[in-house]
mmCIF file of C-alpha atoms in Angstrom:
data_model
loop_
_atom_site.group_PDB
_atom_site.id
_atom_site.type_symbol
_atom_site.label_atom_id
_atom_site.label_comp_id
_atom_site.label_asym_id
_atom_site.label_seq_id
_atom_site.Cartn_x
_atom_site.Cartn_y
_atom_site.Cartn_z
ATOM 1 C CA MET C 80 5.532 -5.635 31.277
ATOM 2 C CA ASP C 81 1.924 -6.225 32.515
ATOM 3 C CA LEU C 82 0.454 -4.863 35.524
ATOM 4 C CA GLN C 83 0.846 -7.679 37.728
ATOM 5 C CA ASP C 84 4.496 -7.695 36.787
ATOM 6 C CA VAL C 85 4.835 -4.181 37.913
ATOM 7 C CA LEU C 86 2.758 -4.637 41.076
ATOM 8 C CA GLU C 87 4.892 -7.735 42.138
ATOM 9 C CA ASP C 88 8.460 -5.674 41.437
ATOM 10 C CA VAL C 89 6.968 -2.933 43.736
ATOM 11 C CA ALA C 90 6.063 -5.202 46.413
ATOM 12 C CA ALA C 91 9.564 -6.898 46.387
ATOM 13 C CA GLY C 92 11.128 -3.432 46.473
ATOM 14 C CA GLU C 93 12.744 -4.148 42.770
ATOM 15 C CA THR C 94 10.790 -1.028 41.346
ATOM 16 C CA THR C 95 10.172 2.344 42.787
ATOM 17 C CA VAL C 96 6.667 3.807 42.823
ATOM 18 C CA GLU C 97 7.814 6.466 40.320
ATOM 19 C CA GLU C 98 9.080 3.743 38.121
ATOM 20 C CA ALA C 99 5.635 1.774 38.543
ATOM 21 C CA ARG C 100 3.756 4.787 37.606
ATOM 22 C CA ARG C 101 5.713 5.498 34.364
ATOM 23 C CA ALA C 102 5.226 1.847 33.419
ATOM 24 C CA ILE C 103 1.544 1.995 33.933
ATOM 25 C CA ASP C 104 0.904 5.411 32.225
ATOM 26 C CA GLY C 105 2.863 3.804 29.224
ATOM 27 C CA TYR C 106 4.408 7.313 28.264
ATOM 28 C CA THR C 107 7.156 9.345 29.492
ATOM 29 C CA ARG C 108 6.989 13.167 29.342
ATOM 30 C CA VAL C 109 10.041 15.142 27.920
ATOM 31 C CA ASP C 110 10.015 18.708 29.197
ATOM 32 C CA ASP C 111 6.875 20.166 27.380
ATOM 33 C CA PHE C 112 7.444 19.122 23.791
ATOM 34 C CA ALA C 113 7.036 15.334 23.989
ATOM 35 C CA ARG C 114 5.250 12.142 25.242
ATOM 36 C CA LEU C 115 7.300 9.216 24.599
ATOM 37 C CA ASP C 116 5.088 6.011 24.107
ATOM 38 C CA THR C 117 7.380 3.773 25.983
ATOM 39 C CA GLY C 118 4.908 1.027 26.389
ATOM 40 C CA ARG C 119 4.254 0.473 22.787
ATOM 41 C CA ALA C 120 6.643 -2.384 22.498
ATOM 42 C CA ASP C 121 4.709 -4.379 25.192
ATOM 43 C CA ARG C 122 1.311 -3.301 23.825
ATOM 44 C CA ALA C 123 1.954 -3.604 20.098
ATOM 45 C CA GLY C 124 5.023 -5.540 19.525
ATOM 46 C CA ILE C 125 6.888 -2.661 17.860
ATOM 47 C CA PRO C 126 8.349 0.219 19.669
ATOM 48 C CA GLU C 127 7.920 3.799 19.072
ATOM 49 C CA VAL C 128 10.357 4.841 16.611
ATOM 50 C CA VAL C 129 11.652 8.547 16.635
ATOM 51 C CA LEU C 130 11.170 10.491 13.412
ATOM 52 C CA GLY C 131 14.249 12.860 12.855
ATOM 53 C CA ASP C 132 12.463 14.978 10.193
ATOM 54 C CA GLY C 133 11.061 18.406 11.890
ATOM 55 C CA LYS C 134 12.820 17.966 15.139
ATOM 56 C CA SER C 135 15.787 20.314 16.318
ATOM 57 C CA ILE C 136 19.035 18.568 17.224
ATOM 58 C CA GLU C 137 18.166 19.301 21.048
ATOM 59 C CA HIS C 138 15.003 17.685 21.031
ATOM 60 C CA LEU C 139 16.243 14.664 19.252
ATOM 61 C CA ARG C 140 18.821 14.489 22.141
ATOM 62 C CA SER C 141 16.422 14.786 24.818
ATOM 63 C CA ILE C 142 14.186 12.323 23.347
ATOM 64 C CA ALA C 143 16.829 9.638 22.852
ATOM 65 C CA LEU C 144 18.253 9.947 26.134
ATOM 66 C CA SER C 145 14.790 9.357 27.721
ATOM 67 C CA PHE C 146 14.187 6.068 25.429
ATOM 68 C CA LEU C 147 17.521 4.816 26.423
ATOM 69 C CA GLU C 148 16.764 5.427 30.129
ATOM 70 C CA GLU C 149 13.278 3.757 29.794
ATOM 71 C CA ARG C 150 14.174 0.998 27.415
ATOM 72 C CA GLY C 151 17.716 0.819 26.760
ATOM 73 C CA HIS C 152 17.261 1.007 23.082
ATOM 74 C CA VAL C 153 16.082 3.785 20.384
ATOM 75 C CA VAL C 154 15.820 3.742 16.581
ATOM 76 C CA LEU C 155 15.620 7.322 14.982
ATOM 77 C CA THR C 156 14.652 7.402 11.077
ATOM 78 C CA ARG C 157 15.380 10.280 8.859
ATOM 79 C CA VAL C 158 18.370 11.962 10.674
ATOM 80 C CA ASP C 159 21.205 13.747 9.147
ATOM 81 C CA GLU C 160 24.987 13.627 10.147
ATOM 82 C CA ALA C 161 24.744 16.628 12.190
ATOM 83 C CA ALA C 162 22.523 14.851 14.635
ATOM 84 C CA VAL C 163 24.538 11.788 14.473
ATOM 85 C CA ASP C 164 27.557 13.834 15.512
ATOM 86 C CA THR C 165 25.661 15.381 18.572
ATOM 87 C CA LEU C 166 24.369 12.099 19.588
ATOM 88 C CA ASP C 167 27.683 10.450 19.374
ATOM 89 C CA GLY C 168 28.893 9.017 22.870
ATOM 90 C CA VAL C 169 25.643 9.179 24.278
ATOM 91 C CA ALA C 170 25.137 5.205 24.281
ATOM 92 C CA HIS C 171 27.278 2.267 24.555
ATOM 93 C CA ASP C 172 26.213 1.030 21.124
ATOM 94 C CA ILE C 173 25.828 3.378 18.182
ATOM 95 C CA ASP C 174 24.925 2.164 14.761
ATOM 96 C CA TRP C 175 24.629 4.659 11.734
ATOM 97 C CA TYR C 176 23.116 3.555 8.595
ATOM 98 C CA PRO C 177 23.970 6.584 6.087
ATOM 99 C CA GLU C 178 22.319 5.170 3.062
ATOM 100 C CA SER C 179 18.849 4.635 4.773
ATOM 101 C CA ARG C 180 19.601 7.618 7.343
ATOM 102 C CA ILE C 181 18.710 5.427 10.541
ATOM 103 C CA LEU C 182 20.447 5.771 13.896
ATOM 104 C CA VAL C 183 20.278 3.132 16.432
ATOM 105 C CA LEU C 184 21.405 3.528 20.093
ATOM 106 C CA GLN C 185 21.493 1.254 22.864
ATOM 107 C CA THR C 186 22.902 0.760 26.245
ATOM 108 C CA ALA C 187 25.263 -2.108 27.448
ATOM 109 C CA ALA C 188 22.369 -3.696 29.284
ATOM 110 C CA TYR C 189 19.868 -3.763 26.354
ATOM 111 C CA GLU C 190 18.884 -7.306 25.054
ATOM 112 C CA PRO C 191 17.929 -7.316 21.541
ATOM 113 C CA PRO C 192 14.951 -9.620 20.556
ATOM 114 C CA GLU C 193 15.694 -13.485 19.683
ATOM 115 C CA PRO C 194 15.722 -13.457 15.596
ATOM 116 C CA ASP C 195 12.545 -14.882 14.670
ATOM 117 C CA GLY C 196 11.107 -14.820 10.924
ATOM 118 C CA THR C 197 12.745 -13.721 7.756
ATOM 119 C CA VAL C 198 12.058 -10.693 5.469
ATOM 120 C CA ALA C 199 12.996 -10.348 2.115
ATOM 121 C CA VAL C 200 13.553 -7.024 0.936
ATOM 122 C CA VAL C 201 13.708 -6.126 -3.134
ATOM 123 C CA SER C 202 14.309 -3.203 -5.055
ATOM 124 C CA GLY C 203 13.623 -2.504 -8.682
ATOM 125 C CA GLY C 204 16.596 -0.532 -9.350
ATOM 126 C CA THR C 205 19.764 0.778 -7.516
ATOM 127 C CA ALA C 206 18.046 4.350 -7.041
ATOM 128 C CA ASP C 207 15.354 2.404 -4.854
ATOM 129 C CA VAL C 208 17.853 1.097 -2.425
ATOM 130 C CA PRO C 209 17.835 3.832 0.040
ATOM 131 C CA VAL C 210 14.069 3.423 0.624
ATOM 132 C CA ALA C 211 14.489 -0.184 0.596
ATOM 133 C CA GLU C 212 17.196 -0.051 3.205
ATOM 134 C CA GLU C 213 14.979 1.815 5.497
ATOM 135 C CA ALA C 214 12.575 -1.280 5.489
ATOM 136 C CA ALA C 215 15.585 -3.530 5.823
ATOM 137 C CA VAL C 216 17.318 -1.962 8.815
ATOM 138 C CA THR C 217 13.790 -1.543 10.548
ATOM 139 C CA ALA C 218 13.052 -5.288 10.244
ATOM 140 C CA ARG C 219 16.422 -6.171 11.429
ATOM 141 C CA GLU C 220 16.038 -4.063 14.497
ATOM 142 C CA MET C 221 12.336 -5.632 15.012
ATOM 143 C CA GLY C 222 14.096 -9.116 15.313
ATOM 144 C CA CYS C 223 14.083 -10.622 11.770
ATOM 145 C CA THR C 224 16.418 -12.068 9.702
ATOM 146 C CA VAL C 225 16.623 -9.938 6.572
ATOM 147 C CA GLU C 226 17.687 -11.007 3.019
ATOM 148 C CA THR C 227 18.195 -8.178 0.320
ATOM 149 C CA PHE C 228 17.692 -8.488 -3.520
ATOM 150 C CA TYR C 229 18.555 -5.341 -5.125
ATOM 151 C CA ASP C 230 18.399 -4.134 -8.591
ATOM 152 C CA VAL C 231 16.294 -6.951 -10.025
ATOM 153 C CA GLY C 232 13.559 -4.624 -11.777
ATOM 154 C CA VAL C 233 11.164 -5.787 -14.736
ATOM 155 C CA ALA C 234 13.317 -4.240 -17.299
ATOM 156 C CA GLY C 235 15.306 -7.552 -16.994
ATOM 157 C CA ILE C 236 12.686 -9.853 -15.969
ATOM 158 C CA HIS C 237 14.915 -12.910 -15.789
ATOM 159 C CA ARG C 238 16.799 -11.317 -12.800
ATOM 160 C CA ILE C 239 13.526 -11.606 -10.415
ATOM 161 C CA LEU C 240 12.491 -14.802 -12.034
ATOM 162 C CA SER C 241 15.912 -16.254 -10.655
ATOM 163 C CA GLU C 242 15.133 -15.152 -7.175
ATOM 164 C CA ALA C 243 11.728 -16.463 -7.057
ATOM 165 C CA ASP C 244 12.485 -19.598 -5.055
ATOM 166 C CA ALA C 245 14.681 -17.858 -2.466
ATOM 167 C CA LEU C 246 12.050 -15.227 -1.930
ATOM 168 C CA ALA C 247 9.481 -17.829 -1.433
ATOM 169 C CA ARG C 248 11.187 -19.363 1.525
ATOM 170 C CA THR C 249 10.811 -16.081 3.407
ATOM 171 C CA ASP C 250 8.116 -14.981 5.637
ATOM 172 C CA ALA C 251 7.276 -11.698 4.032
ATOM 173 C CA VAL C 252 8.749 -9.718 1.289
ATOM 174 C CA VAL C 253 8.958 -5.954 0.926
ATOM 175 C CA VAL C 254 9.093 -4.653 -2.818
ATOM 176 C CA ALA C 255 10.705 -1.132 -3.306
ATOM 177 C CA ALA C 256 10.026 0.349 -6.954
ATOM 178 C CA GLY C 257 9.663 3.545 -8.365
ATOM 179 C CA ARG C 258 8.882 4.799 -11.917
ATOM 180 C CA GLU C 259 5.855 2.484 -13.127
ATOM 181 C CA GLY C 260 6.355 0.268 -9.865
ATOM 182 C CA ALA C 261 5.493 -2.843 -11.458
ATOM 183 C CA LEU C 262 7.830 -5.048 -9.717
ATOM 184 C CA PRO C 263 5.857 -6.017 -6.542
ATOM 185 C CA THR C 264 2.684 -7.106 -8.819
ATOM 186 C CA VAL C 265 5.307 -9.569 -10.440
ATOM 187 C CA VAL C 266 6.854 -10.765 -7.122
ATOM 188 C CA ALA C 267 3.383 -11.206 -5.672
ATOM 189 C CA GLY C 268 2.630 -13.378 -8.839
ATOM 190 C CA LEU C 269 5.428 -15.450 -8.053
ATOM 191 C CA VAL C 270 5.537 -16.458 -4.321
ATOM 192 C CA ASP C 271 2.950 -17.722 -1.651
ATOM 193 C CA VAL C 272 3.933 -15.308 1.062
ATOM 194 C CA PRO C 273 2.741 -11.811 1.869
ATOM 195 C CA VAL C 274 4.005 -9.042 -0.221
ATOM 196 C CA ILE C 275 4.191 -5.464 0.539
ATOM 197 C CA GLY C 276 4.581 -2.738 -2.156
ATOM 198 C CA LEU C 277 6.920 0.151 -1.318
ATOM 199 C CA PRO C 278 6.444 2.973 -4.013
ATOM 200 C CA VAL C 279 9.594 5.221 -4.341
ATOM 201 C CA SER C 280 9.700 8.537 -5.762
ATOM 202 C CA ILE C 281 12.028 8.095 -8.488
ATOM 203 C CA GLY C 282 11.187 8.782 -12.074
ATOM 204 C CA TYR C 283 10.658 12.084 -13.776
ATOM 205 C CA GLY C 284 7.814 13.754 -15.623
ATOM 206 C CA HIS C 285 4.284 13.053 -15.062
ATOM 207 C CA GLY C 286 3.751 10.737 -12.012
ATOM 208 C CA GLY C 287 7.431 10.832 -11.338
ATOM 209 C CA GLY C 288 7.518 11.416 -7.739
ATOM 210 C CA GLY C 289 6.158 8.121 -7.005
ATOM 211 C CA GLU C 290 2.564 8.865 -7.809
ATOM 212 C CA ALA C 291 2.634 6.492 -10.825
ATOM 213 C CA ALA C 292 4.228 3.508 -8.850
ATOM 214 C CA LEU C 293 1.728 4.034 -5.791
ATOM 215 C CA ALA C 294 -1.158 3.940 -8.225
ATOM 216 C CA GLY C 295 0.263 0.941 -10.178
ATOM 217 C CA MET C 296 0.460 -1.047 -6.847
ATOM 218 C CA LEU C 297 -3.091 -0.058 -5.651
ATOM 219 C CA GLN C 298 -4.348 -1.342 -8.955
ATOM 220 C CA SER C 299 -2.283 -4.457 -8.873
ATOM 221 C CA CYS C 300 -3.970 -7.451 -10.234
ATOM 222 C CA THR C 301 -2.020 -9.750 -7.704
ATOM 223 C CA VAL C 302 -2.871 -9.981 -3.944
ATOM 224 C CA LEU C 303 -0.641 -7.042 -2.743
ATOM 225 C CA SER C 304 -0.432 -4.718 0.309
ATOM 226 C CA THR C 305 0.836 -1.226 -0.435
ATOM 227 C CA VAL C 306 2.300 1.519 1.946
ATOM 228 C CA ASN C 307 2.996 5.053 1.369
ATOM 229 C CA ILE C 308 5.284 6.856 -0.929
ATOM 230 C CA ASP C 309 9.118 6.248 0.409
ATOM 231 C CA ALA C 310 7.485 4.670 3.589
ATOM 232 C CA GLY C 311 10.337 2.353 4.363
ATOM 233 C CA PHE C 312 9.743 2.198 8.021
ATOM 234 C CA VAL C 313 6.136 1.337 7.670
ATOM 235 C CA ALA C 314 6.920 -1.387 5.160
ATOM 236 C CA GLY C 315 9.717 -2.877 7.018
ATOM 237 C CA ALA C 316 7.672 -2.898 10.502
ATOM 238 C CA GLN C 317 4.582 -4.204 8.939
ATOM 239 C CA ALA C 318 6.765 -7.356 7.475
ATOM 240 C CA ALA C 319 8.553 -7.890 10.610
ATOM 241 C CA GLN C 320 4.894 -8.136 12.216
ATOM 242 C CA ILE C 321 3.894 -10.502 9.737
ATOM 243 C CA ALA C 322 7.469 -12.755 9.784
ATOM 244 C CA ARG C 323 7.288 -12.892 13.619
ATOM 245 C CA THR C 324 3.484 -13.934 13.914
#
């Protein structure tokens, strides 16, 4: 909502002065521990998403309730089942994705964005799927149709080659891969849509924490964007921005 809309709503008596102030400020205070960027969706096209890591259950609950009041919708990433149990019942709709550890809460009045754009999410192996799913759920919550292609790694190259036409029909592709991280380079050489490499901390020994996969993607000989290790949310959100453009 832009400033003109806010002022018109105040003049018409549809918005209180306090609500208008919060809309103009673009953030909401939660006690003394958080300032929520409630205006980010209007400003950047992607809402602020709450990272569960490092936050107490009490803080997560307070933050979630504030977002529900302001926006009617909140996405929490990297949460555990204890937090899910605590937040059960605070919203009309609760969607818990245990594999990606994403929790989505929304009110009955929330209207999700109209589907726009298609994102493909690819994984090299089954062990990469939790990180790939974080990207997939994120892109879906940002209003994209998501198609998944899992366990199509380069050790059996025919698996990804058989999906090349389907991948080329999408608007953006996220490729999650651990170990040597070669799959994103292969995919980027097969399709004419943007490809985002998502290195995964799967492997062992030297470089096995995702470092080898990240280094390989950064040195790709095809045109490839790369996010940080295990950064499924970032990859999914970036792909959604591309697909919805």
